[in-house]
Every structure is written in structure tokens, then in C-alpha cells.
Coordinates of C-alpha atoms and ligand atoms in Angstrom, one line a residue:
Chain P
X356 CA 20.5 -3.3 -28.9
X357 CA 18.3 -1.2 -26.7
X358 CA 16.9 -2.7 -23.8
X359 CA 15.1 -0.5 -21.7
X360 CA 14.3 2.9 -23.3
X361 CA 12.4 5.7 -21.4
X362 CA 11.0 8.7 -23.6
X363 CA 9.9 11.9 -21.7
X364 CA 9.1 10.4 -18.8
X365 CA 7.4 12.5 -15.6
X366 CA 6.0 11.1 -13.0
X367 CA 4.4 12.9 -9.9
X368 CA 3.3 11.3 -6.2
X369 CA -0.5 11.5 -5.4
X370 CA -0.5 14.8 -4.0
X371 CA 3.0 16.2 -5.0
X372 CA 3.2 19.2 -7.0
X373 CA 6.8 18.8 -7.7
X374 CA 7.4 15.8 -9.9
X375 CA 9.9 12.9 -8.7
X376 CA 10.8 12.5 -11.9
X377 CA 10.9 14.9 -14.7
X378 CA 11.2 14.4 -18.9
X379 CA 14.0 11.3 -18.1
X380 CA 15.0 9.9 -21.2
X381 CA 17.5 7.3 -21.8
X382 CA 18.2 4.1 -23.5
X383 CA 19.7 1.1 -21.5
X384 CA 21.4 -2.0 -23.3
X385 CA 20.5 -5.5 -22.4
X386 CA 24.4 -5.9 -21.4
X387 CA 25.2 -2.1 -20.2
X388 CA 26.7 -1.5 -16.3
X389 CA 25.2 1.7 -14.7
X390 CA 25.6 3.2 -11.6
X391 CA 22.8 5.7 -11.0
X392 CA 23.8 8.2 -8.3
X393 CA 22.2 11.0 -6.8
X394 CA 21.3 12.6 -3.2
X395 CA 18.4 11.8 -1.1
X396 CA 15.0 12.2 -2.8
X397 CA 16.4 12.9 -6.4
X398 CA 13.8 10.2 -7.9
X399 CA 16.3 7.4 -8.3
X400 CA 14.0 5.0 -6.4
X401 CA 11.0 6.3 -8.5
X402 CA 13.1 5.6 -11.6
X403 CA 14.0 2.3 -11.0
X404 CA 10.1 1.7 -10.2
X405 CA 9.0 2.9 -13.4
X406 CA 11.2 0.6 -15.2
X407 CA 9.7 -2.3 -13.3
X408 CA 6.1 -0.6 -14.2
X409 CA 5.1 -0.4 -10.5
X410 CA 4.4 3.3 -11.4
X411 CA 2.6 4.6 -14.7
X412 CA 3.9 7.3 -15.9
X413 CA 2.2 10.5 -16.6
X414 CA 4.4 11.7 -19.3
X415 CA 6.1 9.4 -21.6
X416 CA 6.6 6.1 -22.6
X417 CA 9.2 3.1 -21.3
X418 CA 9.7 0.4 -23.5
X419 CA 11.0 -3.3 -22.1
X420 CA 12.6 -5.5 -24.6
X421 CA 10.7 -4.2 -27.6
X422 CA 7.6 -3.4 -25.5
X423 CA 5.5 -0.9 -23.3
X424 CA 6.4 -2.0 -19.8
X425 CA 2.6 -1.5 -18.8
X426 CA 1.8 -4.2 -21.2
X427 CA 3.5 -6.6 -19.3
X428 CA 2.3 -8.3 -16.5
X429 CA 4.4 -8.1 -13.3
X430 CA 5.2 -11.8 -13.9
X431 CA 6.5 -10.8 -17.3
X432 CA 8.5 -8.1 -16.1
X433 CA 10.0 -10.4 -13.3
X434 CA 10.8 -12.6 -16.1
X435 CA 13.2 -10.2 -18.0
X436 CA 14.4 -8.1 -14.7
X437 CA 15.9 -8.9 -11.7
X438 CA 14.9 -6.3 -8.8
X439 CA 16.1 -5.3 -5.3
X440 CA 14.2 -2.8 -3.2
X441 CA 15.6 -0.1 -1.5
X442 CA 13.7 -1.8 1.8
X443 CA 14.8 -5.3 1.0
X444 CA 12.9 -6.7 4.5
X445 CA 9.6 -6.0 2.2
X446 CA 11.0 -8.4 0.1
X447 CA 11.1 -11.4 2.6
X448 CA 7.6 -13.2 3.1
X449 CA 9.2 -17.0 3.3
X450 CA 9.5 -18.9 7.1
X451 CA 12.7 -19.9 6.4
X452 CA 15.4 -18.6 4.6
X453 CA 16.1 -21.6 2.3
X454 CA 12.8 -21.4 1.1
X455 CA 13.0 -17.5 0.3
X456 CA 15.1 -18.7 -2.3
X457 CA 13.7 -21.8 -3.3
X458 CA 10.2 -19.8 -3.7
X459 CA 11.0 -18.0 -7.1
X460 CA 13.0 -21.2 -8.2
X461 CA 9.9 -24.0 -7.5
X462 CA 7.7 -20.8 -9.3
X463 CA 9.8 -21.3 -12.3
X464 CA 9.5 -25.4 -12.4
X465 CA 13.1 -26.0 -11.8
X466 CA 13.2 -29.6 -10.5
X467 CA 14.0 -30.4 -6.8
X468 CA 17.9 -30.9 -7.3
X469 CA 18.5 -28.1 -9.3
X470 CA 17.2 -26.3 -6.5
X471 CA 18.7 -27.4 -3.8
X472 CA 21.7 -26.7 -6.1
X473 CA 20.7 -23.0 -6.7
X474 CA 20.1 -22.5 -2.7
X475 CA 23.2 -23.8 -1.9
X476 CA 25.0 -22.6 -4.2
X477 CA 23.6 -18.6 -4.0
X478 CA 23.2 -19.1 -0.1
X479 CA 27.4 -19.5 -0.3
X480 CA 27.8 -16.6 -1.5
X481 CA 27.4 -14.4 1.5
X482 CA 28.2 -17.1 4.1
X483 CA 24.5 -18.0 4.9
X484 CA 23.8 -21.4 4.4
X485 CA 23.7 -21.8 8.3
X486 CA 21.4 -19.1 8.5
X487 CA 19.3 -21.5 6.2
X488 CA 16.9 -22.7 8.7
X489 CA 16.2 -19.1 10.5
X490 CA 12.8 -17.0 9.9
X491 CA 14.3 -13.9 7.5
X492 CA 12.8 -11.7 10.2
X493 CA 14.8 -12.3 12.9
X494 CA 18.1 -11.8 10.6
X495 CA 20.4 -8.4 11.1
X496 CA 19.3 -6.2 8.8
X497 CA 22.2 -6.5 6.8
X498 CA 21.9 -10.8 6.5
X499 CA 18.3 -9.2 5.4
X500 CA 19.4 -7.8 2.8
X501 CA 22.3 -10.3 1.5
X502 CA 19.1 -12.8 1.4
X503 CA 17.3 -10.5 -0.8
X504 CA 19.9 -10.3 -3.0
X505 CA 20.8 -13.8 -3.6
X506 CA 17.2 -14.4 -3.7
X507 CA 17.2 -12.2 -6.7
X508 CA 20.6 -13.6 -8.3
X509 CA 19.6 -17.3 -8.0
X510 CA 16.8 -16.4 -10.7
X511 CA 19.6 -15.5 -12.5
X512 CA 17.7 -12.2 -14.8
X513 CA 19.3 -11.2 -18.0
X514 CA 19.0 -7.6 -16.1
X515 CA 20.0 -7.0 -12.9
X516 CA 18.3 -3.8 -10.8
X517 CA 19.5 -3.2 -7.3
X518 CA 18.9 -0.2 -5.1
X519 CA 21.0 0.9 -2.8
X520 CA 22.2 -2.9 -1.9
X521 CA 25.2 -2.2 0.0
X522 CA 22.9 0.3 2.5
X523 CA 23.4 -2.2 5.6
X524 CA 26.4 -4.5 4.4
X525 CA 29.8 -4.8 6.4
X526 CA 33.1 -3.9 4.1
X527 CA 34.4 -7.1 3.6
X528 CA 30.8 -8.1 1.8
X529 CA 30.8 -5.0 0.0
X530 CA 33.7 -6.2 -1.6
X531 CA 32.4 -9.6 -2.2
X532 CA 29.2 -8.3 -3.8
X533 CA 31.4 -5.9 -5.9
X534 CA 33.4 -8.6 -7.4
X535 CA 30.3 -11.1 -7.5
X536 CA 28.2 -8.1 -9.7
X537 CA 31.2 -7.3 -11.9
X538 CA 31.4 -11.4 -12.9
X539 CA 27.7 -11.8 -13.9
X540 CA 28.3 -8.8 -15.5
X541 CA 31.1 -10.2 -17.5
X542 CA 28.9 -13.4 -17.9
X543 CA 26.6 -10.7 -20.0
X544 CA 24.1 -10.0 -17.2
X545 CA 23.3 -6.3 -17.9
X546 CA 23.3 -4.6 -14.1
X547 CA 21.9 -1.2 -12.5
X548 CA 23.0 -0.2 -9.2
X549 CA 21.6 2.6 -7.6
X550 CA 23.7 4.1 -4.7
X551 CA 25.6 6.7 -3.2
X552 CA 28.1 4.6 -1.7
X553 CA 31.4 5.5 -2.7
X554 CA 32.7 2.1 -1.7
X555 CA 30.9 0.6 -4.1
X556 CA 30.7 3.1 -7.1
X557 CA 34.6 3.6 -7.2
X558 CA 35.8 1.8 -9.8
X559 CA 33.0 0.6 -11.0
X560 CA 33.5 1.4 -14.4
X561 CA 30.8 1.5 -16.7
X562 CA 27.8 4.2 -17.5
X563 CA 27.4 7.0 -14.5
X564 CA 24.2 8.4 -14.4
X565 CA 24.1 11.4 -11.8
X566 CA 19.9 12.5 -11.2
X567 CA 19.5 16.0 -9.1
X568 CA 15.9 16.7 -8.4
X569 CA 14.2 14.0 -10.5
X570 CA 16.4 15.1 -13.9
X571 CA 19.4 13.2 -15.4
X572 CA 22.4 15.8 -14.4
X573 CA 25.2 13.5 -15.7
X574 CA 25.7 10.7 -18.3
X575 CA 29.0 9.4 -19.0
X576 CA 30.8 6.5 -19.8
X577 CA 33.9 6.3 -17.3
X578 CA 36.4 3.5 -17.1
X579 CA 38.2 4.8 -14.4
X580 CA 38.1 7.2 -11.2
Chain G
X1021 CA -17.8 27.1 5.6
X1022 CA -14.8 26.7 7.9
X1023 CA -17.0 24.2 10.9
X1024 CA -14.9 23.1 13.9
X1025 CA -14.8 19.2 13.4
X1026 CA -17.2 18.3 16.5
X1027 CA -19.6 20.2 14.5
X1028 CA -19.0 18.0 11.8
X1029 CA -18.9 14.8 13.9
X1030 CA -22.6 16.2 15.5
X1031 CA -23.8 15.9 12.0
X1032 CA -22.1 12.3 11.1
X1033 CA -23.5 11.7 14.1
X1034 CA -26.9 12.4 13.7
X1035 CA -27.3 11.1 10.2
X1036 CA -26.1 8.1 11.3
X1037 CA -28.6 7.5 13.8
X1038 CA -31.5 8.5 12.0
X1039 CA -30.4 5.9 9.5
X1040 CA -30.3 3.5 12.1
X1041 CA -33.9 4.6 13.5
X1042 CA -35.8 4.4 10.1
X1043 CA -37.4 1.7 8.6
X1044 CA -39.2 3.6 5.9
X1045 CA -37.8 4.4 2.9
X1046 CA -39.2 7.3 2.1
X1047 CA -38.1 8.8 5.7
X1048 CA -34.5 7.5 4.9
X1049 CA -34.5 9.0 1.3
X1050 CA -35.2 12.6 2.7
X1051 CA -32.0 11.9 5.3
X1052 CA -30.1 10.7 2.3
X1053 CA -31.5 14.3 0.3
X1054 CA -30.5 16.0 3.9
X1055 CA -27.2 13.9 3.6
X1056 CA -26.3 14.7 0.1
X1057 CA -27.2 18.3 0.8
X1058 CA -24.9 18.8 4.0
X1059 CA -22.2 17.3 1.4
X1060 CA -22.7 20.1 -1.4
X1061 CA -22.6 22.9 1.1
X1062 CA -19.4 21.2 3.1
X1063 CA -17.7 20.9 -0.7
X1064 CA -17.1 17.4 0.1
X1065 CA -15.9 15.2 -2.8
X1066 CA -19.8 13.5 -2.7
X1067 CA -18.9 12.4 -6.1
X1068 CA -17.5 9.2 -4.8
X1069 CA -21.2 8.3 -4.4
X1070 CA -21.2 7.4 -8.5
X1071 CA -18.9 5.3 -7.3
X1072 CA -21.3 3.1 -6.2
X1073 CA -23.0 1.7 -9.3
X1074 CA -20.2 -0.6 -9.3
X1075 CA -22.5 -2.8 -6.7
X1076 CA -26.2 -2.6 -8.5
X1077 CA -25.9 -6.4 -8.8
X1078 CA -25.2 -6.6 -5.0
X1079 CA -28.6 -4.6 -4.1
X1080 CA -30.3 -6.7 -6.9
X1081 CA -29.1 -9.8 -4.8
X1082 CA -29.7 -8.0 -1.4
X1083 CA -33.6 -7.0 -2.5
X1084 CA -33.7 -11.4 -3.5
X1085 CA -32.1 -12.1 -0.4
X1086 CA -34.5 -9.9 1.8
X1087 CA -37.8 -11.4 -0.7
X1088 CA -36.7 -15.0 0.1
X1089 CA -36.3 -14.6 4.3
X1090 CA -39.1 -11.7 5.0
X1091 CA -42.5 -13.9 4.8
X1092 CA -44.8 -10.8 4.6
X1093 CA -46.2 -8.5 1.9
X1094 CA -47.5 -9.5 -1.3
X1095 CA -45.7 -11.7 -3.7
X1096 CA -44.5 -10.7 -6.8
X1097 CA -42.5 -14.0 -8.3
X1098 CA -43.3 -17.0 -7.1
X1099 CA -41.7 -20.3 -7.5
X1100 CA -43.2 -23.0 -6.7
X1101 CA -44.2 -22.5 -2.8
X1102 CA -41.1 -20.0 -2.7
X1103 CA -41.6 -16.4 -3.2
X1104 CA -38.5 -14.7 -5.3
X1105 CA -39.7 -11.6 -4.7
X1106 CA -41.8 -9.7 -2.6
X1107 CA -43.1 -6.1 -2.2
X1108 CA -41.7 -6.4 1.5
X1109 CA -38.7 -7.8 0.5
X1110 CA -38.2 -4.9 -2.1
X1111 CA -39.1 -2.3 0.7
X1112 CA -36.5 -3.4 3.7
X1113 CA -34.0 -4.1 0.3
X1114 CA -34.2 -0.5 -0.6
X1115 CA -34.0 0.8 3.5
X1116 CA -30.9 -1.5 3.7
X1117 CA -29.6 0.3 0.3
X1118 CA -30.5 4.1 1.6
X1119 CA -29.2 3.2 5.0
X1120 CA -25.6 2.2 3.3
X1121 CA -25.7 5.1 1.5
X1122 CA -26.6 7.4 4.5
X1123 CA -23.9 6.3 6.6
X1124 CA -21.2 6.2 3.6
X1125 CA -22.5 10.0 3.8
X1126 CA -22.2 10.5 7.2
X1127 CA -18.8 8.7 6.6
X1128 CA -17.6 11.5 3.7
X1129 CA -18.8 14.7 6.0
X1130 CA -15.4 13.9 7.7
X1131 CA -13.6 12.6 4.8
X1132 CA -11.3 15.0 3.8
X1133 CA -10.5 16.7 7.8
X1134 CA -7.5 17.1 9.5
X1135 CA -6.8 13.4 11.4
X1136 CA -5.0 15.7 14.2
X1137 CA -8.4 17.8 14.8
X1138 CA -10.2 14.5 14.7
X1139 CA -8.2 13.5 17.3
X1140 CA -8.3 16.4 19.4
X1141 CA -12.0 16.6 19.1
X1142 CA -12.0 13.6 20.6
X1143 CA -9.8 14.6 23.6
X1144 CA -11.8 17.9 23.8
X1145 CA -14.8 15.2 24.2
X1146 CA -13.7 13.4 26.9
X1147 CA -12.7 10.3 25.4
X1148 CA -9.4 8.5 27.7
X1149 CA -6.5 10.0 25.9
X1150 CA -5.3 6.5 26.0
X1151 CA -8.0 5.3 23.4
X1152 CA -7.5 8.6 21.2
X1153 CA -3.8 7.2 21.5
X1154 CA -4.4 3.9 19.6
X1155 CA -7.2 5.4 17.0
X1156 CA -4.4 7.6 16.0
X1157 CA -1.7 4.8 15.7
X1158 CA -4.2 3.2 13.5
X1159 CA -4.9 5.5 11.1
X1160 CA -1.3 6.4 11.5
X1161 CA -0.3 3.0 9.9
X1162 CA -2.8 1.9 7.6
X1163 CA -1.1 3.6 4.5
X1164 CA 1.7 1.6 5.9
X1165 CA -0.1 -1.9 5.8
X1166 CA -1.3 -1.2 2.5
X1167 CA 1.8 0.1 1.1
X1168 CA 3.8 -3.2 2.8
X1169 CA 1.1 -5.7 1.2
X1170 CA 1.6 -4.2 -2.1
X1171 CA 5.1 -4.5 -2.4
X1172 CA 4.8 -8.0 -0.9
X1173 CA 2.6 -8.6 -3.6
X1174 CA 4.6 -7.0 -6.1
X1175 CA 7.8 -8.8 -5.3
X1176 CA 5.5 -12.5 -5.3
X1177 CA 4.6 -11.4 -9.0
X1178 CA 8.4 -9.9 -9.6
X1179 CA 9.9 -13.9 -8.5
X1180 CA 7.1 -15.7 -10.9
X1181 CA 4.2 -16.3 -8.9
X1182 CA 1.0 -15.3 -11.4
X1183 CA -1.7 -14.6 -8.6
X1184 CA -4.4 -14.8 -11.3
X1185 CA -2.7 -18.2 -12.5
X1186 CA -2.3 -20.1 -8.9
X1187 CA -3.5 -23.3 -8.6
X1188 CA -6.5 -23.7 -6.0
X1189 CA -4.5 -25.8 -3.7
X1190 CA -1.7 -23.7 -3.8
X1191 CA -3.6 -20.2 -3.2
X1192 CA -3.6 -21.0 0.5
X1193 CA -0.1 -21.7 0.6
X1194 CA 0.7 -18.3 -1.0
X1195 CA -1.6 -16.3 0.7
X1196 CA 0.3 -18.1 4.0
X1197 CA 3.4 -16.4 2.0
X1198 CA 1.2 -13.0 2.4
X1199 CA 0.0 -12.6 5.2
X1200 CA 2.9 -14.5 7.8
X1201 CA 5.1 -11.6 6.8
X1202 CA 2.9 -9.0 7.3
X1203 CA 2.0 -10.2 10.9
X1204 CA 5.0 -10.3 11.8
X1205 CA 6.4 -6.7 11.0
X1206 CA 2.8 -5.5 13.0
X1207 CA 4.3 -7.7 15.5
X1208 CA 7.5 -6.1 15.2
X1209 CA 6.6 -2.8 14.8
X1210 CA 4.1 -2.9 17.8
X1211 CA 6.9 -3.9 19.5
X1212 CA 9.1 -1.6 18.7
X1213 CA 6.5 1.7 18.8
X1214 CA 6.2 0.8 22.7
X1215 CA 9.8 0.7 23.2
X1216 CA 9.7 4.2 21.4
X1217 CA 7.2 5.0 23.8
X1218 CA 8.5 4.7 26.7
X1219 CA 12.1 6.3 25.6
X1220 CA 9.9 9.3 24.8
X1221 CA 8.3 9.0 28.4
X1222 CA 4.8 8.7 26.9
X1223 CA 2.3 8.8 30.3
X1224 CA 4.8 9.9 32.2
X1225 CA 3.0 12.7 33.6
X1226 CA -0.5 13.0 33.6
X1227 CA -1.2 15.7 31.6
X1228 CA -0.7 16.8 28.6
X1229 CA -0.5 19.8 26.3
X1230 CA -1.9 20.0 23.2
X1231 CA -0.3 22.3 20.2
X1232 CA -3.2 23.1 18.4
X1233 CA -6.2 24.2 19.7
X1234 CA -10.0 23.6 18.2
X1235 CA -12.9 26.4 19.0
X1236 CA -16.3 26.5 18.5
X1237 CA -17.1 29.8 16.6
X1238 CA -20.2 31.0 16.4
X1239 CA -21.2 29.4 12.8
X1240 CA -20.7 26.2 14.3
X1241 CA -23.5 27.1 17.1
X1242 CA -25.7 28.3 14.5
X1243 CA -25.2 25.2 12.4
X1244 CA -25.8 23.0 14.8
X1245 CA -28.8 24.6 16.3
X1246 CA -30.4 24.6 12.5
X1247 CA -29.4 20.6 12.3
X1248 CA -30.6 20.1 15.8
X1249 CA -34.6 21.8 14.1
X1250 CA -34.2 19.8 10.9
X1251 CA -33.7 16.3 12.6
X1252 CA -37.2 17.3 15.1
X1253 CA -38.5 18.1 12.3
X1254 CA -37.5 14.8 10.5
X1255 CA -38.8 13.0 13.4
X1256 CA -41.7 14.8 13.8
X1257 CA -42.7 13.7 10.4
X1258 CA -41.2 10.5 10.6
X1259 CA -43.8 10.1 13.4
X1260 CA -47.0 11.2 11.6
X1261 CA -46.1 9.0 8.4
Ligands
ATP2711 N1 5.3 7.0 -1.8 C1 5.6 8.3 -2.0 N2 4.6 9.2 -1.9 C2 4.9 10.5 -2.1 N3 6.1 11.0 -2.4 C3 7.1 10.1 -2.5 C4 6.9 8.7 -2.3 N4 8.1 8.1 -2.5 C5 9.0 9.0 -2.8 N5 8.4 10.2 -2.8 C6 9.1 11.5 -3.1 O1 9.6 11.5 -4.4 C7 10.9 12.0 -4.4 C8 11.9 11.1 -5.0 O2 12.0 9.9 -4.1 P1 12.9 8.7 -4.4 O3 12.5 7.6 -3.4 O4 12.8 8.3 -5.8 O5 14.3 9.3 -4.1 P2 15.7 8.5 -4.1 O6 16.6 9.2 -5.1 O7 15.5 7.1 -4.2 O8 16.3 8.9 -2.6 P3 17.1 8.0 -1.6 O9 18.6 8.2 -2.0 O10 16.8 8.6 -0.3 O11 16.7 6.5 -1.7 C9 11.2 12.5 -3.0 O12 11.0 13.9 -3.0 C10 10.2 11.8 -2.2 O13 9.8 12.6 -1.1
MG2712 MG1 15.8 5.5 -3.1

């Protein structure tokens, strides 16, 4: 079943003549793992935006679950997508980092035990449950980041977007992020990870889509590398 | 017409003062036609001035506001022993109205120039380097700020928070979630830039040299002679009215 479909879409900065993103098509199942690649500036970033509808196309339509994005409101997009920046310290507003997780879990009415569960639980993951107390400015940039993340995965989305996650992250959480993605994945999460870091996208089987210059170069299916 | 920017802040300049100086309406409705004019012949984007219907209901108010506190002229609606509106209060509402609109004007005469010439205008005026310094940092970072709140905005939305939904208690506490962040990273980034700074050895020496340079051509002399005639003019007038 098609999840996220994009049809001819374009989209141009304020001011650019050259479009970020030019006539991108594609269709994306609710369960389908894709690694979008691509140099610096080739409108990855821009694409995954669009998805999210924090930027209207000029050309074309995306379609979200059945419908337009833009008729969504961001609330309902956060409901069926889970997204990392590319800049994940814009994604930290909480004074501690217990609470930013906690904030998207009290949003959503979970009761105070589930979670402190949750928190626990995602805060694990990366080793940061000490950290819990600290203001998520002062962190490393790459304990930044690992917040934003779990923050994300303890909402637990049916559809998981991340951009470039692994930017600031030491190799031994790499590799824990790798094998944490490919077991919600298995669990049915769909997932889409934009990066260019070879670390990462190495055996990571599943849909490669390559963009040069705003335009899908490459789409394949590989299983291995 | 290609005008060096001082000739351009001259005439913000100017306008802006005789908006400030007038009183009467009609006076400040011929600077407004003066305004509007400078803005067709500069080819700036004056359009944004339709823009401004949006906030009729705000002048109605202002015109009620300026009838109920400004006791003179004759009364039009009455209530009772208060007067809803006046023909004073409907004179200074209009000057306050042309007055906005005037230095909105003034405001769009430098609206689409070069911040760098701005800047080095303001050198080439005499203003401490220092000062020129932190205008530019500001307008440097404003796109930032704005561009920082809307994605802390977005990802509020993006981890379930409806803004249009939150509770009245509760607004404080998430506009506490808005605006802590965002005071920190100007913290940080302050921080930072000064650091920057001083790696860079910024007033180190005490001069410095600038890569562009700004003239005054001879248009700009003639233009701001002619605006210097129109405004005694204005005056003049303005005096025998
Ligand atoms: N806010 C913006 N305003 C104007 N142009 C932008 C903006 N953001 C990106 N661009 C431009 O759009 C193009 C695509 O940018 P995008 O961020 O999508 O690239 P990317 O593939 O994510 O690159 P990276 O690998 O560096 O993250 C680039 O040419 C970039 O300069
Ligand atoms: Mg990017």
C-alpha cells in the first residue's frame, strides 16, 4: 500500500532560480526502508521537508496516507511521521532532558507511568539516563542529537524520517542506532534515512534512492553491497 | 535612477520628520502624495501599502480611541455624558493614520538596498564603527531568529502540541518551551560570535578598510537639492495653512 506518494513535485527557495527539487516522483510504502543519498545541496533536506509539508510545493501534489499533506495540520502529520532534522539542537526546547522526551509523551495523554517507562526505557538506548537531569543545551553535540532521536522513537511513528542522524555520533553508537533502526523496522516501522555516511548506508539493505541536483538519479532495491 | 544610499536615507530622513512635525492632515496627506511619489520614481515595491487594509478596524478603533481622550471639537455621538466620537478625535485619528503610513514610506525608500551600503553609509557618516558593528549583526541574524522559532514551532506541532488547541493554563508553559530555547542559542551564539571575534583580531588595529566604496554622483546632488526646495516649500505652506 502506498504511503507517501509525491507526483511532479518542484519546489524552488524564495529567490532561487534553480529549483531544489525538481519533477520528484515517487511512491513510499508504509513499511518500506530507504536510504536517500546524495551530495551536499542535492535537495534531500528539501525533500524530506516536503513530505512533512513544511514546504508547499509549487509543482505537484504529495499525498500522506490517502491525503494531500497540506491538508493536514502539522499535528496530523506528527501523528503519522516521525521526524529528525538535519540540525537536531533546533529540535531541543525542554530544560531538562527527561522532559524533552516526556513533552511529546504527556502531549499525547500517556499516563505518568507509562512515561516514565518510555523515558527510561528510550533514554537507555544511547546511555543517557544520567544525562537526564542536564539542560539539552549544554550536551555535546552528538548526546544532542541521540536526544533528538529517542525523543522521536519514544513516540514510536508508524514512519520514521531521519536526516543525516549519524552527522555527529561516535562509531560504536552508529552501530547501535543501525541495529536499533533495522529492529523497529522489522517490528513494521517504515524508515527513511537520509545520509551520506557510508558507515551507516552499507548494508543497509532496502530501497537506495540517489538525488543529484534536486532529481532522483538512482532507484533501486539492493539487498546487499 | 541609480541614488547613492545617503541620498536615499536624506529622503527617509526627511519624510520622517515632517511626519513627525505635522499635525494637520492635509499637510501630512501631501507628504504621504510626496512619499508615494518618491516610491514610484525609486521603483520601490510601494505595493505593500494595499497591504495595509488588513488593519481598517485598528484606525476605526484608533479614530474611537482619540474621540473618547481628546475633550475638544464638536461631538458627533454622544453617550450619555461620553462623546464616541468627535470631529477632533477624527482629525488627530486620521494624522496618526497618515503619519504611520508616511514613515512605513520613508521605511520602503530603503527597503529593497544593499544592507552592506547601508552600513557603509553609515561609516561614511560618522557613526562609531562599533555601533555600525552591532546594527549589522542584527540584521545579520534576524532571518536566523525567525528561521530558529519556526522550526521550534514546527517540531512543538510535529511531537503533538496543537498551538490553536492549548489550554489557557498551559499556553504559558509552552510558550516557556519557546522562548527558553531561543534565549539560550542568542546566549550561545553571542558567546560564541565574540570568541570568533577576537580569533579574527576584530579592533585590533584602529583602522579599517573598506571593500566597497559609495560616491555621491552628481544625480544624487541634484536630487537632493530638488528634495531640499520641495520640503521649504512644504513648510512654507505648512506655515501659511
Ligand atoms: N532556506 C533556504 N533558502 C534558500 N535556499 C536553500 C535553503 N535551504 C536549502 N537551500 C538550497 O536548496 C538546495 C538543496 O538544499 P538541501 O538542504 O535540500 O540539500 P541537502 O541535499 O540536504 O544537502 P546536505 O547534504 O548538505 O544536507 C541547495 O542548493 C541549498 O542551497
Ligand atoms: Mg540536508
Amino acid at each position: 500500500m502506498v504511503f507517501i506518494s509525491l507526483q511532479g513535485v518542484s519546489y524552488a527557495y524564495n529567490g532561487r532560480k534553480e529549483a531544489a527539487v525538481k519533477n520528484i516522483s515517487l511512491s513510499i510504502g508504509q513499511a518500506e526502508k530507504i536510504a536517500i543519498t546524495g551530495l551536499n545541496g542535492s535537495g534531500k533536506s528539501t525533500l524530506a521537508k516536503l513530505i512533512l509539508g513544511l514546504l508547499k510545493p509549487q509543482n505537484g501534489k504529495i499525498i500522506l496516507d490517502g491525503r494531500p499533506v497540506g491538508k493536514y495540520s502539522l499535528v496530523g502529520v506528527g501523528e503519522k511521521l516521525g521526524y529528525v532534522l538535519q540540525n537536531p539542537s533546533q529540535m531541543l526546547f525542554n530544560t531538562s532532558v527527561y522532559n524533552e522526551i516526556a513533552f511529546g509523551l504527556k502531549w499525547r495523554g500517556k499516563s505518568k507511568n507509562e512515561v516514565h517507562y518510555l523515558c527510561k526505557r528510550y533514554l537507555d538506548l544511547f546511555d543517557l539516563w544520567d544525562l537526564r537531569y542536564e539542560m539539552p543545551f549544554n550536551l555535546s553535540d552528538g548526546q544532542k542529537q541521540l536526544v533528538a532521536i529517542s525523543a522521536v522513537l519514544a513516540l514510536q511513528p508508524s514512519y520514521l524520517i531521519l536526516d543525516e542522524p549519524t552527522k555527529s555520533i561516535d562509531t560504536f553508537r552508529k552501530k547501535k542506532l543501525k541495529d536499533i533502526l533495522q529492529e523497529i523496522w522489522r517490528r513494521g516501522t517504515g524508515i527513511m534515512v537520509i545520509s551520506h555516511d557510508t558507515e551507516l548506508i552499507t548494508g543497509f539493505e532496502g530501497r537506495r534512492i540517489h538525488m543529484s541536483k534536486g532529481e532522483v538519479v538512482e532507484d533501486a532495491v539492493r539487498y546487499t553491497d | 535612477m541609480q541614488l547613492d544610499i545617503r541620498t536615499k536615507l536624506f529622503i527617509a530622513a526627511i519624510f520622517s520628520v515632517l511626519a513627525l512635525v505635522y499635525q494637520n492632515p492635509i499637510m501630512l496627506a501631501i507628504v504621504l502624495v510626496l512619499n508615494l511619489l518618491a516610491l514610484i520614481l525609486f521603483r520601490m515595491p510601494f505595493n505593500i501599502f494595499f497591504g495595509f487594509r488588513k488593519f481598517i478596524y485598528m484606525y476605526v478603533i484608533l479614530i474611537i480611541i482619540q474621540s473618547l481622550f481628546v475633550k475638544s471639537g464638536e461631538p458627533l455621538i454622544q453617550l450619555g455624558n461620553t462623546y464616541l466620537l468627535t470631529t477632533d478625535g477624527i482629525f488627530y485619528g486620521i494624522s496618526i493614520i497618515l503619519r504611520f503610513l508616511i514613515l512605513a514610506g520613508s521605511g520602503l525608500i530603503l527597503f529593497n538596498c544593499n544592507t552592506s551600503e547601508l552600513l557603509l553609509a553609515l561609516v561614511k557618516l560618522r557613526i562609531p564603527y562599533e555601533i555600525v558593528f552591532m546594527i549589522q549583526v542584527g540584521i545579520r541574524f534576524i532571518p536566523q531568529f525567525t528561521n530558529e522559532l519556526q522550526n521550534i514551532f514546527n517540531g512543538i506541532q510535529l511531537r503533538g502540541v496543537d498551538l490553536r488547541k492549548v489550554y489557557k493554563r498551559k499556553v504559558i508553559r509552552v510558550y516557556i518551551s519557546i522562548f527558553t530555547p531561543l534565549i539560550y542559542s542568542v546566549w550561545q551564539k553571542a558567546e560564541k560570535l565574540s570568541i570568533l571575534l577576537e580569533l579574527r583580531g576584530f579592533r585590533k588595529f584602529p583602522t579599517r578598510t573598506y571593500y566597497r566604496e559609495i560616491f555621491l554622483k552628481k544625480i544624487d546632488y541634484v536630487v537632493i537639492s530638488f528634495v531640499l526646495i520641495i520640503t521649504v516649500a512644504i513648510v512654507y505652506t505648512g506655515s501659511i495653512l
